[in-house]
Amino acid sequence: MKTYEVIAAALLTEGVSHCFALLGDANMHLCTKLAEAIDFTYLRHEHCCVAAATAFARVRGEVGFASVTCGPGVTQLSTALPAAVRARIPVVVFAGEAPIKKAWYNQAIDQRPIVEATGAKYVALHHPAQMRTQIRDAFLAARRNRVPVVIGAPFDLQTEAWSGPTEDVLTSLDVIGSSAAVLPNPKDIARVAARLSKAERPIILAGLGAVSAKDALEDLAEKTGALLATSLPARGLFAGHSFELGLSGGFTNDAAREIFAEADLILGFGTSFASHAADAGRLYPNAHVIQVDLDPKHINQGRQSAHDTLRADASEAAKALSKALDMQHGWRSNAMITRLSEAKRPVLPKTKTLSPQAVVAALDDVLPKDWFCVNSSGHCSYFFASMFGRHQENFLTIREFGAIGNGTSYAIGAARARPNQKIVLFDGDGSLLMHIQEFETMLRHNLNILVVVMNDGAYGSEIHKLRADGLSDHGAVFGRPDFAAMARGFGAKGDVFHTVDHLSDHLKEAAAPGLTVWDFHVDDTVPSSQIQRAHPKKETS
């Protein structure tokens, strides 16, 4: 056997089920061998390979796998990798390396410092005697530490006959095994329960780490009279609940912020209380904050994020707290139900042209709730995140690195993870143009995607910030590209919208298999509430 064949076999034993790839000298032998056993999505840009694998991993709940070539293939990953690092998504990337036996190679570069600068791990396969163990350990690091790992192997070494050992190696799943839930310390439960019993306006906040504890959290909220809220990645977990408050963080709407400001206790499960998730502490300034997590931290991202912590599995902690408490009224009432309902009602600004809020409200009414939604990054993502009634399992947001341009890749990864669902990508014009070549990938692989573009003809965040500071927005305004025409140029379907009237008439076309693009030309003078709070207009004399 060739060495690349042994590497391929080792990857299969680690459970790799799909590969997002762009072939080059350093990975084409391995990928061709792997393609005999698993499905591949061949993309047009290396960044998109890793970003798609990142979304696939988040949606499917397994380690994502991608492959790119060495040198320039690796340098293209410097945005995709930190996005996965910040979101703590396990991805393994096989990147190859330059030939180890050549004195000079034009694409040679020291890949390790580039990869490690992003926060990802790097593993170099240079010795056959260690290769299969190193591959196992790469997946072990990805699974255990929830971090992306890049594997490099010189491509001349890959094509040599295998000279390493032939005995079986334990896989990362064998090493990890199954783990029991972490039970809370009774003393911690007593302490937190005592604090909860005194709270009059508690809010239970769920992050992505508490998704499986939904029922237990709802029971605890009923016992304590608490409202229910989520971090952005877990948005929609409590969709439809009478006492659902919505998002916690910078994307919290103005009406919900008023309620958060009244809270006297925030009990967070499976959430890191990152700066954005708490709006840097401004969201609930009068609340005592308690974090329940497997790895709780009082200090996070340069600020005290919690006053108290409880180390435990989210579900077990919630059940134990429910048992320890008597029924409390909290701030649950019919009046609060009315107030929460009003907080979810879209507020449509008066504009001469189509507002972002009007687009989102119309889409929320028209798009089926069982379609899988992917929210990209950038200014428009604030508006799309305000959709209500869409459950967490059908809504993906990865924006911890704040990078635009990932939307097309995330939609591709979601489409591969959910092949039987319609995927809806919400994106902005500036973000979509960064990797619009992937329209061809979507069509070539027959992916079932509706792309919704909020087209303001500019980089939205930048123009509103520049205008707020009284500066020229010239460098961030580019005019409105015709995405519908671009879609048709690729062979897809596309429409331009200047109104949301009769939007349902277009739904049948969008529901059909394939790629459809809806291009909404929106008013560029409407900033999000988040931008208005962070960048108020400066008074001019």
Coordinates of C-alpha atoms in Angstrom, one line a residue:
M1 CA 0.0 0.0 0.0
K2 CA 1.0 3.6 -0.6
T3 CA 1.3 5.8 2.5
Y4 CA -1.7 8.0 1.4
E5 CA -3.8 4.9 1.3
V6 CA -2.9 4.1 4.9
I7 CA -3.7 7.7 5.9
A8 CA -7.1 7.4 4.1
A9 CA -7.9 4.2 6.0
A10 CA -6.9 5.9 9.3
L11 CA -9.3 8.8 8.6
L12 CA -12.1 6.4 7.9
T13 CA -11.6 4.6 11.2
E14 CA -12.0 8.0 12.9
G15 CA -15.5 8.3 11.5
V16 CA -15.0 10.8 8.6
S17 CA -18.2 10.7 6.6
H18 CA -17.9 13.7 4.3
C19 CA -15.1 15.8 2.9
F20 CA -15.1 19.4 1.6
A21 CA -12.2 19.7 -0.7
L22 CA -10.2 21.6 -3.3
L23 CA -7.6 19.4 -4.9
G24 CA -3.9 20.2 -5.4
D25 CA -0.6 18.4 -5.5
A26 CA -0.4 17.8 -1.7
N27 CA -3.8 16.3 -1.2
M28 CA -5.1 14.9 -4.5
H29 CA -3.9 11.3 -4.0
L30 CA -5.4 11.1 -0.6
C31 CA -8.7 12.7 -1.6
T32 CA -9.1 10.5 -4.6
K33 CA -8.6 7.4 -2.4
L34 CA -11.1 8.7 0.2
A35 CA -13.7 9.5 -2.5
E36 CA -13.9 5.7 -3.1
A37 CA -15.5 5.4 0.4
I38 CA -17.2 8.7 1.4
D39 CA -19.1 11.6 -0.2
F40 CA -17.2 14.7 -1.3
T41 CA -18.2 18.3 -2.0
Y42 CA -15.6 20.0 -4.3
L43 CA -15.6 23.8 -3.7
R44 CA -13.9 26.6 -5.6
H45 CA -11.9 28.2 -2.7
E46 CA -10.0 26.8 0.2
H47 CA -11.5 29.1 2.8
C48 CA -14.9 27.8 1.7
C49 CA -13.9 24.2 2.2
V50 CA -13.1 24.7 5.9
A51 CA -16.0 27.0 6.5
A52 CA -18.4 24.5 5.0
A53 CA -16.9 21.7 7.1
T54 CA -17.3 24.0 10.2
A55 CA -21.1 24.4 9.5
F56 CA -21.4 20.7 8.7
A57 CA -19.8 19.9 12.1
R58 CA -22.1 22.2 14.0
V59 CA -25.3 21.0 12.3
R60 CA -24.4 17.3 12.2
G61 CA -22.8 17.2 15.7
E62 CA -19.6 15.4 14.5
V63 CA -16.1 16.3 13.6
G64 CA -16.1 18.2 10.3
F65 CA -13.4 17.2 7.7
A66 CA -11.9 19.3 4.9
S67 CA -8.9 19.0 2.7
V68 CA -6.8 21.6 0.9
T69 CA -3.3 21.6 -0.7
C70 CA -0.2 22.9 0.9
G71 CA 1.3 26.5 0.8
P72 CA -1.2 28.9 -0.8
G73 CA -4.0 26.4 0.1
V74 CA -3.2 26.8 3.8
T75 CA -2.7 30.5 3.7
Q76 CA -6.3 30.9 2.5
L77 CA -7.5 29.4 5.8
S78 CA -6.5 32.2 8.0
T79 CA -10.1 33.5 8.4
A80 CA -12.0 30.2 8.4
L81 CA -9.9 28.6 11.1
P82 CA -10.2 31.3 13.8
A83 CA -14.0 31.4 13.1
A84 CA -14.1 27.7 14.1
V85 CA -11.7 28.3 17.0
R86 CA -13.9 31.1 18.5
A87 CA -17.0 29.0 18.0
R88 CA -15.3 25.9 19.5
I89 CA -16.3 23.7 16.6
P90 CA -14.2 20.5 16.0
V91 CA -12.8 20.3 12.5
V92 CA -9.9 18.4 11.1
V93 CA -8.2 19.6 7.9
F94 CA -5.8 17.5 5.8
A95 CA -3.5 20.0 4.1
G96 CA -0.5 18.1 2.9
E97 CA 2.9 19.7 2.9
A98 CA 5.6 20.6 0.4
P99 CA 7.9 17.7 -0.6
I100 CA 10.3 16.9 2.2
K101 CA 13.1 15.6 -0.1
K102 CA 13.3 18.7 -2.4
A103 CA 15.9 21.4 -1.7
W104 CA 13.5 24.0 -3.1
Y105 CA 9.8 24.1 -3.9
N106 CA 7.9 27.3 -4.9
Q107 CA 4.9 26.7 -2.7
A108 CA 6.8 25.7 0.4
I109 CA 6.0 27.6 3.5
D110 CA 6.2 27.0 7.3
Q111 CA 2.6 26.1 7.8
R112 CA 2.7 25.5 11.6
P113 CA 3.0 29.1 12.7
I114 CA 0.3 30.2 10.3
V115 CA -2.1 27.6 11.6
E116 CA -1.3 28.1 15.3
A117 CA -1.6 31.8 15.0
T118 CA -5.3 31.3 14.4
G119 CA -5.7 29.3 17.6
A120 CA -5.9 25.9 15.7
K121 CA -3.6 23.0 16.3
Y122 CA -1.0 21.6 13.8
V123 CA 0.1 18.0 13.4
A124 CA 3.0 17.2 11.0
L125 CA 3.1 13.6 9.7
H126 CA 6.8 13.0 8.9
H127 CA 7.4 9.5 10.3
P128 CA 5.4 6.5 9.2
A129 CA 6.0 4.8 12.5
Q130 CA 3.9 7.5 14.2
M131 CA 1.4 8.6 11.5
R132 CA -1.6 6.6 12.5
T133 CA -1.3 7.5 16.2
Q134 CA -0.8 11.2 15.2
I135 CA -4.0 11.1 13.2
R136 CA -5.8 9.5 16.1
D137 CA -4.5 12.2 18.4
A138 CA -5.5 14.9 16.0
F139 CA -9.1 13.7 16.2
L140 CA -8.8 13.3 19.9
A141 CA -7.8 16.9 20.3
A142 CA -10.7 18.1 18.0
R143 CA -13.2 16.1 19.9
R144 CA -12.0 16.6 23.5
N145 CA -11.0 20.3 23.2
R146 CA -13.5 21.3 20.5
V147 CA -10.8 22.9 18.3
P148 CA -9.8 22.7 14.6
V149 CA -6.7 20.7 13.8
V150 CA -4.7 20.9 10.6
I151 CA -2.7 17.8 9.5
G152 CA 0.3 18.2 7.2
A153 CA 2.1 15.4 5.3
P154 CA 4.7 16.0 2.6
F155 CA 3.2 14.9 -0.6
D156 CA 6.3 13.0 -1.8
L157 CA 6.2 11.0 1.4
Q158 CA 2.5 10.3 0.8
T159 CA 3.2 8.5 -2.5
E160 CA 5.9 6.2 -1.1
A161 CA 5.2 2.6 -0.2
W162 CA 4.0 2.2 3.4
S163 CA 6.9 1.4 5.7
G164 CA 5.2 1.8 9.1
P165 CA 3.6 -0.7 11.5
T166 CA 0.5 -2.6 10.4
E167 CA -1.2 -3.5 13.7
D168 CA -4.4 -1.7 14.7
V169 CA -4.4 1.6 16.6
L170 CA -7.1 2.6 19.0
T171 CA -9.3 5.4 17.6
S172 CA -10.1 8.7 19.3
L173 CA -13.6 7.4 20.1
D174 CA -12.1 4.3 21.7
V175 CA -9.9 6.4 23.9
I176 CA -12.6 8.9 24.9
G177 CA -15.3 6.3 25.5
S178 CA -18.6 7.3 27.0
S179 CA -18.9 9.7 29.8
A180 CA -21.5 10.1 32.5
A181 CA -23.2 13.4 33.2
V182 CA -21.3 15.6 35.7
L183 CA -23.6 15.7 38.8
P184 CA -23.7 19.0 40.8
N185 CA -22.3 19.2 44.3
P186 CA -25.2 19.3 46.8
K187 CA -23.6 22.3 48.6
D188 CA -23.5 24.2 45.4
I189 CA -27.1 23.4 44.7
A190 CA -28.1 24.6 48.2
R191 CA -26.2 27.8 47.7
V192 CA -27.7 28.6 44.3
A193 CA -31.2 27.5 45.4
A194 CA -31.0 29.9 48.3
R195 CA -30.1 32.8 45.9
L196 CA -32.9 31.7 43.5
S197 CA -35.5 31.6 46.3
K198 CA -34.9 35.3 47.0
A199 CA -35.1 36.3 43.3
E200 CA -38.2 38.1 42.2
R201 CA -37.4 38.6 38.6
P202 CA -35.1 35.7 37.5
I203 CA -34.2 34.9 33.9
I204 CA -32.9 31.5 32.8
L205 CA -30.5 31.8 30.0
A206 CA -29.6 28.8 27.8
G207 CA -26.6 28.6 25.6
L208 CA -25.6 26.0 23.0
G209 CA -24.3 23.7 25.8
A210 CA -27.8 23.4 27.3
V211 CA -29.8 22.5 24.2
S212 CA -30.3 19.0 25.4
A213 CA -31.6 20.3 28.7
K214 CA -34.5 22.2 27.3
D215 CA -37.2 20.3 29.1
A216 CA -35.4 20.5 32.5
L217 CA -34.8 24.3 32.0
E218 CA -38.5 24.9 31.2
D219 CA -39.5 22.9 34.3
L220 CA -37.1 25.0 36.5
A221 CA -38.4 28.2 34.9
E222 CA -41.9 27.2 35.8
K223 CA -40.9 26.4 39.4
T224 CA -39.1 29.7 39.9
G225 CA -41.4 32.0 37.8
A226 CA -38.4 32.8 35.5
L227 CA -38.5 34.0 32.0
L228 CA -36.5 32.1 29.3
A229 CA -33.9 33.5 27.0
T230 CA -31.0 32.2 24.9
S231 CA -27.6 33.2 23.6
L232 CA -27.4 33.8 19.8
P233 CA -26.1 30.3 18.9
A234 CA -29.1 28.7 20.8
R235 CA -31.7 31.2 19.5
G236 CA -35.1 29.6 19.1
L237 CA -34.6 26.9 21.7
F238 CA -37.7 28.0 23.6
A239 CA -39.7 29.0 20.5
G240 CA -43.4 29.2 21.2
H241 CA -43.1 29.2 25.0
S242 CA -45.4 31.9 26.6
F243 CA -42.6 33.2 28.7
E244 CA -39.8 33.2 26.1
L245 CA -38.0 36.5 26.2
G246 CA -35.8 35.9 23.1
L247 CA -32.1 36.7 22.5
S248 CA -29.6 37.8 25.1
G249 CA -26.8 40.1 23.9
G250 CA -26.1 42.8 21.4
F251 CA -28.9 41.5 19.2
T252 CA -31.5 41.9 21.9
N253 CA -34.3 44.3 20.6
D254 CA -35.1 47.5 22.5
A255 CA -38.4 46.1 24.1
A256 CA -36.7 43.0 25.4
R257 CA -33.8 45.1 26.7
E258 CA -36.2 46.9 29.0
I259 CA -37.2 43.6 30.5
F260 CA -33.6 42.4 30.9
A261 CA -32.7 45.6 32.7
E262 CA -35.3 44.8 35.4
A263 CA -33.9 41.3 36.1
D264 CA -32.4 40.7 39.5
L265 CA -30.9 37.3 38.7
I266 CA -29.6 35.7 35.5
L267 CA -29.0 31.9 35.7
G268 CA -27.1 30.8 32.7
F269 CA -26.8 27.2 31.5
G270 CA -24.2 26.0 28.9
T271 CA -23.3 29.6 27.9
S272 CA -20.0 31.3 28.3
F273 CA -21.4 34.7 29.0
A274 CA -19.2 36.1 26.3
S275 CA -19.0 39.9 25.9
H276 CA -21.5 40.0 23.0
A277 CA -23.9 37.6 24.8
A278 CA -24.1 40.0 27.7
D279 CA -23.7 43.2 25.7
A280 CA -20.5 43.7 27.8
G281 CA -22.6 43.6 31.0
R282 CA -24.9 46.5 29.9
L283 CA -27.9 44.2 29.2
Y284 CA -28.7 43.3 32.9
P285 CA -26.8 45.8 35.0
N286 CA -28.7 45.0 38.2
A287 CA -28.7 41.2 38.1
H288 CA -26.7 38.7 40.1
V289 CA -25.2 36.4 37.4
I290 CA -24.7 32.6 38.0
Q291 CA -23.1 30.4 35.4
V292 CA -23.8 26.6 35.3
D293 CA -21.4 24.9 33.0
L294 CA -19.0 22.0 32.8
D295 CA -16.1 24.5 32.8
P296 CA -17.5 27.7 34.4
K297 CA -15.4 30.9 34.6
H298 CA -15.9 34.0 36.6
I299 CA -13.7 36.0 34.2
N300 CA -14.2 35.8 30.4
Q301 CA -13.0 38.1 27.6
G302 CA -11.6 40.7 30.0
R303 CA -14.6 41.1 32.2
Q304 CA -16.2 39.5 35.2
S305 CA -18.9 37.5 33.5
A306 CA -20.4 35.7 36.5
H307 CA -20.7 36.4 40.2
D308 CA -21.1 32.7 41.1
T309 CA -20.6 29.4 39.3
L310 CA -21.9 25.9 39.5
R311 CA -20.0 23.1 37.8
A312 CA -22.4 20.5 36.5
D313 CA -24.3 19.0 33.5
A314 CA -27.0 21.5 32.6
S315 CA -29.9 19.0 32.8
E316 CA -28.8 17.5 36.1
A317 CA -28.3 20.9 37.7
A318 CA -31.7 22.1 36.6
K319 CA -33.4 19.0 37.9
A320 CA -31.6 19.3 41.3
L321 CA -32.5 23.0 41.6
S322 CA -36.1 22.2 40.9
K323 CA -36.2 19.6 43.6
A324 CA -34.6 22.0 46.1
L325 CA -37.0 24.9 45.5
D326 CA -40.6 25.6 46.4
M327 CA -43.0 27.0 43.8
Q328 CA -42.4 30.7 43.2
H329 CA -44.5 33.3 41.3
G330 CA -41.5 35.2 39.9
W331 CA -42.7 37.7 37.4
R332 CA -45.0 35.4 35.5
S333 CA -48.4 36.9 34.8
N334 CA -50.9 37.5 32.0
A335 CA -49.6 41.0 31.8
M336 CA -46.0 39.7 31.3
I337 CA -47.3 37.4 28.5
T338 CA -48.7 40.4 26.8
R339 CA -45.6 42.4 27.3
L340 CA -43.4 39.6 25.8
S341 CA -45.7 39.2 22.9
E342 CA -45.4 42.9 22.2
A343 CA -41.6 42.7 22.5
K344 CA -41.6 40.2 19.6
R345 CA -43.8 42.3 17.4
P346 CA -41.7 43.8 14.6
V347 CA -41.4 47.6 14.6
L348 CA -41.4 48.8 11.0
P349 CA -39.7 52.2 10.5
K350 CA -41.2 54.8 8.1
T351 CA -39.1 54.7 5.0
K352 CA -39.5 55.7 1.4
T353 CA -38.2 52.4 0.2
L354 CA -38.1 48.8 1.6
S355 CA -36.8 48.6 5.2
P356 CA -34.8 45.6 6.5
Q357 CA -37.4 45.1 9.2
A358 CA -40.2 44.8 6.6
V359 CA -38.2 42.2 4.6
V360 CA -37.6 40.1 7.7
A361 CA -41.3 40.3 8.9
A362 CA -42.5 39.2 5.5
L363 CA -40.0 36.4 5.2
D364 CA -40.9 35.2 8.7
D365 CA -44.6 35.0 7.6
V366 CA -43.9 33.3 4.3
L367 CA -41.0 30.9 4.7
P368 CA -42.0 27.5 6.1
K369 CA -40.9 26.9 9.7
D370 CA -39.3 23.6 8.8
W371 CA -36.8 25.1 6.3
F372 CA -33.3 25.3 7.7
C373 CA -32.1 28.9 8.1
V374 CA -28.4 30.0 8.0
N375 CA -27.7 33.5 9.2
S376 CA -24.5 35.0 7.9
S377 CA -22.6 37.9 9.5
G378 CA -22.6 41.6 9.0
H379 CA -25.1 44.3 9.6
C380 CA -28.1 42.4 8.1
S381 CA -27.6 39.5 10.5
Y382 CA -29.1 41.6 13.3
F383 CA -32.4 41.8 11.5
F384 CA -32.5 38.2 10.5
A385 CA -31.8 37.0 14.0
S386 CA -35.0 38.7 15.2
M387 CA -37.2 36.0 13.6
F388 CA -39.4 34.3 16.1
G389 CA -41.0 30.9 16.1
R390 CA -38.1 29.2 14.4
H391 CA -36.6 26.5 16.5
Q392 CA -33.0 26.2 17.3
E393 CA -32.5 23.0 15.4
N394 CA -33.4 24.7 12.2
F395 CA -31.4 27.9 12.6
L396 CA -27.6 28.2 12.4
T397 CA -25.5 31.3 13.4
I398 CA -21.7 31.2 13.6
R399 CA -20.3 34.7 14.0
E400 CA -17.9 34.6 17.0
F401 CA -15.1 35.9 14.8
G402 CA -17.2 38.7 13.3
A403 CA -16.1 37.9 9.7
I404 CA -18.4 38.4 6.8
G405 CA -18.1 36.3 3.7
N406 CA -18.8 32.9 5.3
G407 CA -22.5 32.6 4.5
T408 CA -22.3 30.7 1.2
S409 CA -19.9 28.2 2.7
Y410 CA -22.1 27.7 5.8
A411 CA -25.1 27.1 3.6
I412 CA -23.2 24.5 1.7
G413 CA -22.2 22.7 4.9
A414 CA -25.7 22.9 6.2
A415 CA -27.1 21.5 2.9
R416 CA -24.8 18.5 3.1
A417 CA -25.6 17.9 6.8
R418 CA -29.4 18.3 6.1
P419 CA -29.8 16.9 2.6
N420 CA -33.6 16.5 2.9
Q421 CA -34.3 20.1 4.0
K422 CA -34.5 23.3 2.1
I423 CA -31.7 25.6 3.2
V424 CA -32.2 29.3 3.4
L425 CA -29.2 31.6 3.5
F426 CA -29.6 35.1 4.8
D427 CA -26.8 37.3 3.7
G428 CA -25.8 40.8 2.8
D429 CA -24.6 42.0 -0.6
G430 CA -21.0 42.7 0.5
S431 CA -20.7 39.4 2.3
L432 CA -22.2 37.4 -0.6
L433 CA -19.9 38.9 -3.2
M434 CA -16.8 37.6 -1.3
H435 CA -17.5 34.0 -2.4
I436 CA -20.2 34.2 -5.0
Q437 CA -18.2 31.6 -7.1
E438 CA -19.7 29.0 -4.8
F439 CA -23.0 29.4 -6.6
E440 CA -21.4 27.1 -9.2
T441 CA -20.6 24.6 -6.4
M442 CA -24.2 24.7 -5.2
L443 CA -25.5 24.0 -8.7
R444 CA -22.9 21.3 -9.6
H445 CA -23.7 19.4 -6.4
N446 CA -27.5 19.9 -6.8
L447 CA -27.9 21.6 -3.4
N448 CA -31.3 22.8 -2.4
I449 CA -30.7 26.4 -1.3
L450 CA -32.6 29.7 -1.3
V451 CA -30.3 32.7 -1.0
V452 CA -31.9 35.8 0.5
V453 CA -29.8 39.0 0.0
M454 CA -30.3 42.2 2.0
N455 CA -28.9 44.5 -0.7
D456 CA -28.2 48.0 0.5
G457 CA -25.5 48.7 -2.0
A458 CA -22.8 49.1 0.6
Y459 CA -21.1 47.6 3.6
G460 CA -23.9 48.2 6.1
S461 CA -22.1 48.4 9.4
E462 CA -19.4 50.7 8.0
I463 CA -21.7 53.2 6.3
H464 CA -23.8 53.6 9.5
K465 CA -20.7 54.0 11.7
L466 CA -19.1 56.5 9.3
R467 CA -22.3 58.5 9.1
A468 CA -22.7 58.5 12.9
D469 CA -19.2 59.9 13.2
G470 CA -19.9 62.6 10.6
L471 CA -17.5 61.1 8.0
S472 CA -17.8 60.4 4.3
D473 CA -19.2 56.9 3.5
H474 CA -17.7 57.0 0.0
G475 CA -15.3 54.1 0.6
A476 CA -18.0 51.7 1.8
V477 CA -20.7 52.4 -0.9
F478 CA -20.6 50.4 -4.2
G479 CA -24.1 50.5 -5.7
R480 CA -26.5 47.6 -5.8
P481 CA -25.3 44.6 -7.9
D482 CA -28.0 42.6 -9.6
F483 CA -27.8 39.3 -7.8
A484 CA -30.8 37.8 -9.7
A485 CA -28.9 38.4 -13.0
M486 CA -25.8 36.8 -11.5
A487 CA -27.8 33.8 -10.4
R488 CA -29.3 33.4 -13.9
G489 CA -25.8 33.7 -15.3
F490 CA -24.8 30.7 -13.2
G491 CA -27.9 28.8 -14.4
A492 CA -30.0 29.3 -11.2
K493 CA -33.2 31.2 -10.6
G494 CA -33.3 34.8 -9.4
D495 CA -35.7 37.7 -8.7
V496 CA -35.2 41.3 -7.5
F497 CA -37.7 42.7 -5.0
H498 CA -38.5 46.3 -4.3
T499 CA -41.6 45.4 -2.3
V500 CA -42.7 42.5 -0.1
D501 CA -46.2 42.5 -1.5
H502 CA -47.2 39.1 -3.0
L503 CA -44.0 37.5 -1.7
S504 CA -45.9 34.2 -1.2
D505 CA -46.4 34.1 -5.0
H506 CA -42.7 33.4 -5.4
L507 CA -42.6 30.7 -2.8
K508 CA -43.4 27.8 -5.1
E509 CA -40.4 28.6 -7.3
A510 CA -38.1 28.9 -4.3
A511 CA -39.4 25.6 -2.8
A512 CA -38.5 23.7 -6.0
P513 CA -35.2 21.8 -6.0
G514 CA -32.0 23.8 -6.8
L515 CA -30.6 27.2 -6.2
T516 CA -32.9 30.4 -6.1
V517 CA -31.7 33.9 -5.2
W518 CA -34.0 36.6 -3.8
D519 CA -32.4 40.0 -4.0
F520 CA -34.1 42.6 -1.8
H521 CA -33.2 46.2 -2.4
V522 CA -33.4 47.8 1.0
D523 CA -33.2 51.3 2.4
D524 CA -29.6 52.1 3.3
T525 CA -30.5 54.7 5.9
V526 CA -31.9 52.3 8.5
P527 CA -29.3 51.2 11.1
S528 CA -29.9 48.3 13.4
S529 CA -30.6 49.1 17.1
Q530 CA -27.2 47.6 17.9
I531 CA -25.4 50.1 15.7
Q532 CA -27.5 53.0 17.0
R533 CA -26.6 52.1 20.6
A534 CA -22.9 51.5 20.0
H535 CA -22.5 54.5 17.5
P536 CA -24.9 57.3 18.3
K537 CA -24.8 60.2 16.0
K538 CA -22.3 62.9 17.0
E539 CA -23.9 66.3 17.4
T540 CA -22.5 68.9 15.0
S541 CA -22.1 72.5 16.0

